[in-house]
PDB file of C-alpha atoms in Angstrom:
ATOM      1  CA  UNK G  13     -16.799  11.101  -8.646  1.00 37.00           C
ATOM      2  CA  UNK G  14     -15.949  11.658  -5.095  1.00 39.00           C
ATOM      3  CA  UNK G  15     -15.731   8.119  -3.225  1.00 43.00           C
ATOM      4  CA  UNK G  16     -15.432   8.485   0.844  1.00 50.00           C
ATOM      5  CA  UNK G  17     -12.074   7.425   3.010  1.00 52.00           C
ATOM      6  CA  UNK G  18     -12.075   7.550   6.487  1.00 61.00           C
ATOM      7  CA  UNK G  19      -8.821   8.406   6.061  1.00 57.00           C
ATOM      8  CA  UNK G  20      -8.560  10.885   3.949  1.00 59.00           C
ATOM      9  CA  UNK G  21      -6.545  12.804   1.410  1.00 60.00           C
ATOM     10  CA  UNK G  22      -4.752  15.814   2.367  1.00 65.00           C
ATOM     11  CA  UNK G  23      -6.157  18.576   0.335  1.00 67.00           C
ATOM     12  CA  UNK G  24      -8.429  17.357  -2.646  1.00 70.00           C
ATOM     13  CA  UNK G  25      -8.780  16.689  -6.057  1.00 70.00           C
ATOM     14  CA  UNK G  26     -10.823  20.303  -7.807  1.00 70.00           C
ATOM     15  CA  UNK G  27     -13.411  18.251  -9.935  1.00 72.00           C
ATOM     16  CA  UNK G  28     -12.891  19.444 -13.569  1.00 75.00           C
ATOM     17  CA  UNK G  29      -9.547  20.376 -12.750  1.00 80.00           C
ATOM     18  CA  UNK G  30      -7.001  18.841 -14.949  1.00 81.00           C
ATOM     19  CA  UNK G  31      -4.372  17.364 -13.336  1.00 80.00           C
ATOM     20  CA  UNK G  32      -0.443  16.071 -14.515  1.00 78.00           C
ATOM     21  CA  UNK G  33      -0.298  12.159 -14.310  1.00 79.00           C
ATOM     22  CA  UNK G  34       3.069  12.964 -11.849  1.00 78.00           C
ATOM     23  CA  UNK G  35       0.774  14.609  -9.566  1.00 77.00           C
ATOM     24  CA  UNK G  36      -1.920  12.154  -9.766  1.00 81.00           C
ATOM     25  CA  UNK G  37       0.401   9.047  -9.458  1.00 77.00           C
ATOM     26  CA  UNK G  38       2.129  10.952  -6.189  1.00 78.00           C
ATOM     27  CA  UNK G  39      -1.239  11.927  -4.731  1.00 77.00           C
ATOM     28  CA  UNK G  40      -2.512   8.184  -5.249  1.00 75.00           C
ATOM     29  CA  UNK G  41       0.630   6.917  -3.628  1.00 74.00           C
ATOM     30  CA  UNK G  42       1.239   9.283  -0.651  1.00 76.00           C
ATOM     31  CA  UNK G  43      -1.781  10.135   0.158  1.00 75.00           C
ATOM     32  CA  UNK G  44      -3.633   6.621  -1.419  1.00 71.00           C
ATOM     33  CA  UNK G  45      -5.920   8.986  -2.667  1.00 71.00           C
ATOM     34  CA  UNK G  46      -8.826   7.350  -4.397  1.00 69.00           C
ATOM     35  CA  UNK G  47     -10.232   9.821  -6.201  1.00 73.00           C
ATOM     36  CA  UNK G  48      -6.713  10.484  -7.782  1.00 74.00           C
ATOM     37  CA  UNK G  49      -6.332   6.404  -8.556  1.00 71.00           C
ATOM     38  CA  UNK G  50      -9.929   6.517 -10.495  1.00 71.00           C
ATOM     39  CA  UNK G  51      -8.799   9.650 -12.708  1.00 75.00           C
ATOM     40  CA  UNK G  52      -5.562   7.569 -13.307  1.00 70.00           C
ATOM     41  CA  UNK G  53      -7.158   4.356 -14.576  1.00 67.00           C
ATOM     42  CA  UNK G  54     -10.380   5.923 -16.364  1.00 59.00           C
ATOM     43  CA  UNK G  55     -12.325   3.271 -18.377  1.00 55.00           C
ATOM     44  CA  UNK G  56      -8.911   1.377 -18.994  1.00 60.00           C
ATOM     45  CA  UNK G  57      -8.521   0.486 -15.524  1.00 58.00           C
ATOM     46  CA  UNK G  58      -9.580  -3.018 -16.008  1.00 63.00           C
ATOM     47  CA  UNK G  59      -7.136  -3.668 -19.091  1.00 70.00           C
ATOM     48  CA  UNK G  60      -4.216  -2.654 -17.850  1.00 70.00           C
ATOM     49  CA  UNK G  61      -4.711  -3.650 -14.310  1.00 73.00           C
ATOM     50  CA  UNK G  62      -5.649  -7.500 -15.481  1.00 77.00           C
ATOM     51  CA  UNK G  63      -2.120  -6.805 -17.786  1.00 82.00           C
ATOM     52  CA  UNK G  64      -0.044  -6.410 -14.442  1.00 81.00           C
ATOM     53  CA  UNK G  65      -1.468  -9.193 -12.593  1.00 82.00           C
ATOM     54  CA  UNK G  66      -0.960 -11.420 -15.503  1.00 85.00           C
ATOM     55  CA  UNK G  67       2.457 -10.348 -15.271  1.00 87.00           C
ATOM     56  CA  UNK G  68       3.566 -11.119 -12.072  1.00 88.00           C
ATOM     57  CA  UNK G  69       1.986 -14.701 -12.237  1.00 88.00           C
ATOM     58  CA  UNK G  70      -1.515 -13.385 -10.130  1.00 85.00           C
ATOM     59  CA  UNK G  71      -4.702 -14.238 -10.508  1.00 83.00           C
ATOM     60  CA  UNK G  72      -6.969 -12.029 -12.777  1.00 76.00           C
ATOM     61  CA  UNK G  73      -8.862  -9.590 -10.131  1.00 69.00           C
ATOM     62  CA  UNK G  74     -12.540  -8.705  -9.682  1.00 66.00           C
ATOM     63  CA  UNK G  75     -13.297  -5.396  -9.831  1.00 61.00           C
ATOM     64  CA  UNK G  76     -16.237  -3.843  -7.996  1.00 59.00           C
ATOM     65  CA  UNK G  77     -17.595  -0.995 -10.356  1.00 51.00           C
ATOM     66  CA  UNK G  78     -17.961   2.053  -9.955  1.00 46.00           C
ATOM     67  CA  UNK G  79     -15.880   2.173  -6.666  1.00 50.00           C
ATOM     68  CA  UNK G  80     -12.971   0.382  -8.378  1.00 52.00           C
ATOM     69  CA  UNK G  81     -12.411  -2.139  -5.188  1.00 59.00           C
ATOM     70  CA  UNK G  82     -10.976  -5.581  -6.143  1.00 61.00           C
ATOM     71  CA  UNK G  83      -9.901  -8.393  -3.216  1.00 70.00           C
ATOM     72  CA  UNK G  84      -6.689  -9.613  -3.185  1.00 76.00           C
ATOM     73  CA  UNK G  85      -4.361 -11.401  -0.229  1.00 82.00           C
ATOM     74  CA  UNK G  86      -1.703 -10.524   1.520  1.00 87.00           C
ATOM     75  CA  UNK G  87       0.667 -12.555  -0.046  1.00 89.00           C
ATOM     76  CA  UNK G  88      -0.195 -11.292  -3.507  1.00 86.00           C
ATOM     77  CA  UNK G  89      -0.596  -7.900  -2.210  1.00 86.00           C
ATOM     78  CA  UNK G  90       3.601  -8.273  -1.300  1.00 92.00           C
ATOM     79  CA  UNK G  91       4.251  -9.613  -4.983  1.00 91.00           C
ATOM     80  CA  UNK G  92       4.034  -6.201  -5.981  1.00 91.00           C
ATOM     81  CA  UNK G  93       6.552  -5.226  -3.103  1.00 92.00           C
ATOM     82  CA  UNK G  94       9.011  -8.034  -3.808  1.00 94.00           C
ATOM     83  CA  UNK G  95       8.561  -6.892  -7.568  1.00 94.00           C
ATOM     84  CA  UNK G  96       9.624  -3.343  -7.131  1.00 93.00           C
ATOM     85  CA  UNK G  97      12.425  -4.756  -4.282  1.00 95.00           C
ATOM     86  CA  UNK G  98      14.168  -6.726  -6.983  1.00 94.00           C
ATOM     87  CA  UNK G  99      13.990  -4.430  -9.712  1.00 93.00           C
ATOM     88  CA  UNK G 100      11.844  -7.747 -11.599  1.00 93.00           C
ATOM     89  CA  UNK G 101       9.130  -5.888 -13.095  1.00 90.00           C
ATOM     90  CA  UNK G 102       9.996  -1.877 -13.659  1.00 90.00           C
ATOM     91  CA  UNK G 103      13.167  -1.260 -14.154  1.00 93.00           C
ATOM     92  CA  UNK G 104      15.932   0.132 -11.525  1.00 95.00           C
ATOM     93  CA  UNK G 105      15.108   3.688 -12.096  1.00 95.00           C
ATOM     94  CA  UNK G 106      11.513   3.220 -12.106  1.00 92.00           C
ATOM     95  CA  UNK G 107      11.458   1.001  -9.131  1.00 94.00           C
ATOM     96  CA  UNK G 108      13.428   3.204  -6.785  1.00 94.00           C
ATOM     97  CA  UNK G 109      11.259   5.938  -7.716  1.00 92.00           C
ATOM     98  CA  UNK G 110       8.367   3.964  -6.747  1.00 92.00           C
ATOM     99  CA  UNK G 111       9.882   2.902  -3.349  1.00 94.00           C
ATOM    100  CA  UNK G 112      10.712   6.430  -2.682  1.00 93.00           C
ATOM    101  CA  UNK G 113       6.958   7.719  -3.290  1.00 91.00           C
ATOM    102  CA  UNK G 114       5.645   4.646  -1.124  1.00 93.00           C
ATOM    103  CA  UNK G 115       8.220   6.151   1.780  1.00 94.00           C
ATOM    104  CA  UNK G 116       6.614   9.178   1.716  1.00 90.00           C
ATOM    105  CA  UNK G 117       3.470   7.664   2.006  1.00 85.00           C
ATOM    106  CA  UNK G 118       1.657  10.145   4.840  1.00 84.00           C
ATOM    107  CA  UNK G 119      -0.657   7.476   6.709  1.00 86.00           C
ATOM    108  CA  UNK G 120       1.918   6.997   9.566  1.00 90.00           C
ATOM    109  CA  UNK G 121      -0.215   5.094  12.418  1.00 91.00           C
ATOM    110  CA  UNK G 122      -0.028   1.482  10.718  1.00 94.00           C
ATOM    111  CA  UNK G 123       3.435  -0.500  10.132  1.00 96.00           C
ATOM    112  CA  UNK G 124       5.452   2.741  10.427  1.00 97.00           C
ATOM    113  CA  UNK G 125       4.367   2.776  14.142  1.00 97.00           C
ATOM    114  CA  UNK G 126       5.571  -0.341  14.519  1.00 96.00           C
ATOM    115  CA  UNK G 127       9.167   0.435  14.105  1.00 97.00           C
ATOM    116  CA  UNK G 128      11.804   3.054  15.255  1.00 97.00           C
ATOM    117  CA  UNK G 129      11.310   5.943  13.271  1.00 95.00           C
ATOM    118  CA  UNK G 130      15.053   5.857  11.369  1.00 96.00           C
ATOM    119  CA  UNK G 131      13.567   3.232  10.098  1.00 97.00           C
ATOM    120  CA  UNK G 132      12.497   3.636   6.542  1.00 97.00           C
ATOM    121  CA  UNK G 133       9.245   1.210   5.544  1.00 97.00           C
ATOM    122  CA  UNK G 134       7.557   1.608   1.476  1.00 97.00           C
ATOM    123  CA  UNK G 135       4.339   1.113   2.321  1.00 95.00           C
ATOM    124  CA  UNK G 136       0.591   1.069   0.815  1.00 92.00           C
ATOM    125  CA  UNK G 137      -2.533   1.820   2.961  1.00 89.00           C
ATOM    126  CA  UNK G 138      -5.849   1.140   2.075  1.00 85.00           C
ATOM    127  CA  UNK G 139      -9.350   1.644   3.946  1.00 83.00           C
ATOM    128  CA  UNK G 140     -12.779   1.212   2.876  1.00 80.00           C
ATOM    129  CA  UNK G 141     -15.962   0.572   4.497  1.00 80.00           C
ATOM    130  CA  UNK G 142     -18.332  -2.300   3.677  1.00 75.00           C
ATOM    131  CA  UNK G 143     -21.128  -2.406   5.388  1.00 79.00           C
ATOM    132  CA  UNK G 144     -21.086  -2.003   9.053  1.00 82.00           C
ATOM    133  CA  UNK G 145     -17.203  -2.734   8.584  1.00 85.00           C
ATOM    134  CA  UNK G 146     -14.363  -1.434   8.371  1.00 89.00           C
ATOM    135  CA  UNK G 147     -11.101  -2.739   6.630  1.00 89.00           C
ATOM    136  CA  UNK G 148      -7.392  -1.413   7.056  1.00 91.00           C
ATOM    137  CA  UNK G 149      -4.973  -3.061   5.128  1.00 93.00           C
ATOM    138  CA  UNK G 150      -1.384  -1.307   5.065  1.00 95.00           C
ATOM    139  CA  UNK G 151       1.568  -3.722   3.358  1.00 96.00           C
ATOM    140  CA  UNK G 152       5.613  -2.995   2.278  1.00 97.00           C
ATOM    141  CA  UNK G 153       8.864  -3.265   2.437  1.00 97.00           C
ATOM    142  CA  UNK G 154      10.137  -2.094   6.480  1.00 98.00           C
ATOM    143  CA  UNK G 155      13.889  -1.637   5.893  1.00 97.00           C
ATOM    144  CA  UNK G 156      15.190  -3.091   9.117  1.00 95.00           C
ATOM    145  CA  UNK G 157      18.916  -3.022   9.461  1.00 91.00           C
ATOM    146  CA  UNK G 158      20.560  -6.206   8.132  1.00 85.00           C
ATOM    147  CA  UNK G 159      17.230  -7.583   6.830  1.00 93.00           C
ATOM    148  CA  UNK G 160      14.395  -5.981   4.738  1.00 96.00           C
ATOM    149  CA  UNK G 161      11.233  -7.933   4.857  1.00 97.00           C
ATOM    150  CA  UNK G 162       7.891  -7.463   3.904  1.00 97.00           C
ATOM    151  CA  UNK G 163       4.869  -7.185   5.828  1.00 97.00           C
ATOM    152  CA  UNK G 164       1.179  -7.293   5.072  1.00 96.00           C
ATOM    153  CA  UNK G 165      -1.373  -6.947   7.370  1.00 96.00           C
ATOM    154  CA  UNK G 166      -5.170  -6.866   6.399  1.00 94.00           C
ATOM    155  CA  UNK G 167      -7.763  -6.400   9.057  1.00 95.00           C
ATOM    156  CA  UNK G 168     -11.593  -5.745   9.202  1.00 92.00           C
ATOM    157  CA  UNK G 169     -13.662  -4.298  12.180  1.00 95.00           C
ATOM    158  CA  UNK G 170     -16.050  -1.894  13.873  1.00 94.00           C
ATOM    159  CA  UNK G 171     -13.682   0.352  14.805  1.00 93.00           C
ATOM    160  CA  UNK G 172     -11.187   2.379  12.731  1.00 93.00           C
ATOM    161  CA  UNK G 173      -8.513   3.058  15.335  1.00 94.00           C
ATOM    162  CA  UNK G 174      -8.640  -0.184  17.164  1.00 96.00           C
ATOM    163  CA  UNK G 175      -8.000  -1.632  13.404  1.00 96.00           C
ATOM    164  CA  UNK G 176      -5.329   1.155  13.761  1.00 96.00           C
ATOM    165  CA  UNK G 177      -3.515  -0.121  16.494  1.00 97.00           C
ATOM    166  CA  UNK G 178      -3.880  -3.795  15.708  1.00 97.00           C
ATOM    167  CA  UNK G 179      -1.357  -2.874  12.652  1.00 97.00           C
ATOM    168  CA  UNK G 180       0.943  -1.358  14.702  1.00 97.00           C
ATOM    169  CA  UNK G 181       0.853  -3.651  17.339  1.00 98.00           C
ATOM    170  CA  UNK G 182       1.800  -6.798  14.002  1.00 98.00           C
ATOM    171  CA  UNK G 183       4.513  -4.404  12.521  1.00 98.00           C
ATOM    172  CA  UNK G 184       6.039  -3.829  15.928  1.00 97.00           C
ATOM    173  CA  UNK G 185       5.831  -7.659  17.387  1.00 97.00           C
ATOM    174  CA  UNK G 186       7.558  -8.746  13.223  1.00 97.00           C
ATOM    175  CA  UNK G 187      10.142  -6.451  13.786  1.00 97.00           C
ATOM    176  CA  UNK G 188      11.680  -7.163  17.502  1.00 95.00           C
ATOM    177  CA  UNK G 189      11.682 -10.223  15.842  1.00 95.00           C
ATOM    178  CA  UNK G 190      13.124 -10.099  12.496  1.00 96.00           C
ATOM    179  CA  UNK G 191      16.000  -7.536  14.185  1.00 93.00           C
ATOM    180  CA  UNK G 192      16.717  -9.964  17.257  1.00 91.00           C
ATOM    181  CA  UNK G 193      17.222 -13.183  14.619  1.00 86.00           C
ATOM    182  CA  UNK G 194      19.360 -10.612  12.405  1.00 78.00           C
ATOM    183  CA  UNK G 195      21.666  -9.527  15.140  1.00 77.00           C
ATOM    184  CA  UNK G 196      21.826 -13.551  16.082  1.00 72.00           C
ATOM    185  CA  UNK G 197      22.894 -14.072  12.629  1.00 67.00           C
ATOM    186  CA  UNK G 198      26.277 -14.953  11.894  1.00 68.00           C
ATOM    187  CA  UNK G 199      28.835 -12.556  11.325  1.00 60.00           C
ATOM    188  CA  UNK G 200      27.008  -9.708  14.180  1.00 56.00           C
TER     189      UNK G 200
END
């Protein structure tokens, strides 16, 4: 199936094409590719997804069939970063790996904006349109000198690049803030 993103995938998916999990787990990462997500899961998707939640002490989510959506909050949304921060889920190896494919991620106009760009930030996008709307959501961990923190942001609009912007504009305001209070900290 071939499910629409405004922002979209570099490259694509060949239907019938088999493709390595690796390069199916990268492309759904980097490039939040949902096409690449859905040949992931298959029908199991439900299972294994209700398994993780479950895990992490979340509330079962509702998936939308066939697009795969489910809701979920912010603050839930950064369990899954905090998880993969501390190591408390997947294991070292499996979590830096992780982090490393969510800093590659290549949708850069969201939190990465927001921050100078030696800054490193492990981030998830997602987009979808319901309705006459549009929702951007982009959460992770921004690896600001001193102080990681992470930062969700979930917005819904008419307009993709004012939705855009707004991001940006939230990841740059939290972290002239979380930098000045670290380099008020004692011991700077």
């Amino acid at each position: 199936a071939d499910y629409t993103q405004n922002v979209r995938p570099a490259g694509g998916l060949e239907l019938g094409r088999a493709y390595p999990a690796s390069t199916l787990i990268e492309r759904m990462i980097t490039e939040s590719d949902n096409n690449a997500a859905i040949a992931l899961g298959g029908g199991d998707a439900d299972t294994w997804m209700a398994r993780v939640f479950a895990d992490l002490g979340l509330p079962r989510p509702r998936i939308d069939y066939p697009v795969g959506h489910y809701e979920t909050s912010p603050r839930h949304f950064a369990t899954f970063f905090r998880a993969l921060f501390s190591a408390s889920y997947l294991d070292q190896a499996h979590s830096d790996r992780a982090l490393e494919l969510l800093a590659r991620t290549a949708f850069r106009r969201g939190l990465v904006a927001g921050v100078p760009a030696d800054v490193r930030v492990a981030h998830k996008f997602g987009e979808r349109t319901v309705g006459s709307q549009v929702e951007l959501h982009d959460c992770g961990i921004v690896y600001c000198p001193e102080r990681p923190y992470v930062l969700c942001v979930m917005t819904r609009g008419h307009d993709l690049d004012h939705l855009v912007s707004a991001v940006a504009e939230v990841s740059r305001a939290t972290y002239q803030a979380v930098a000045a209070d670290a380099s008020h900290a004692p011991g700077h």
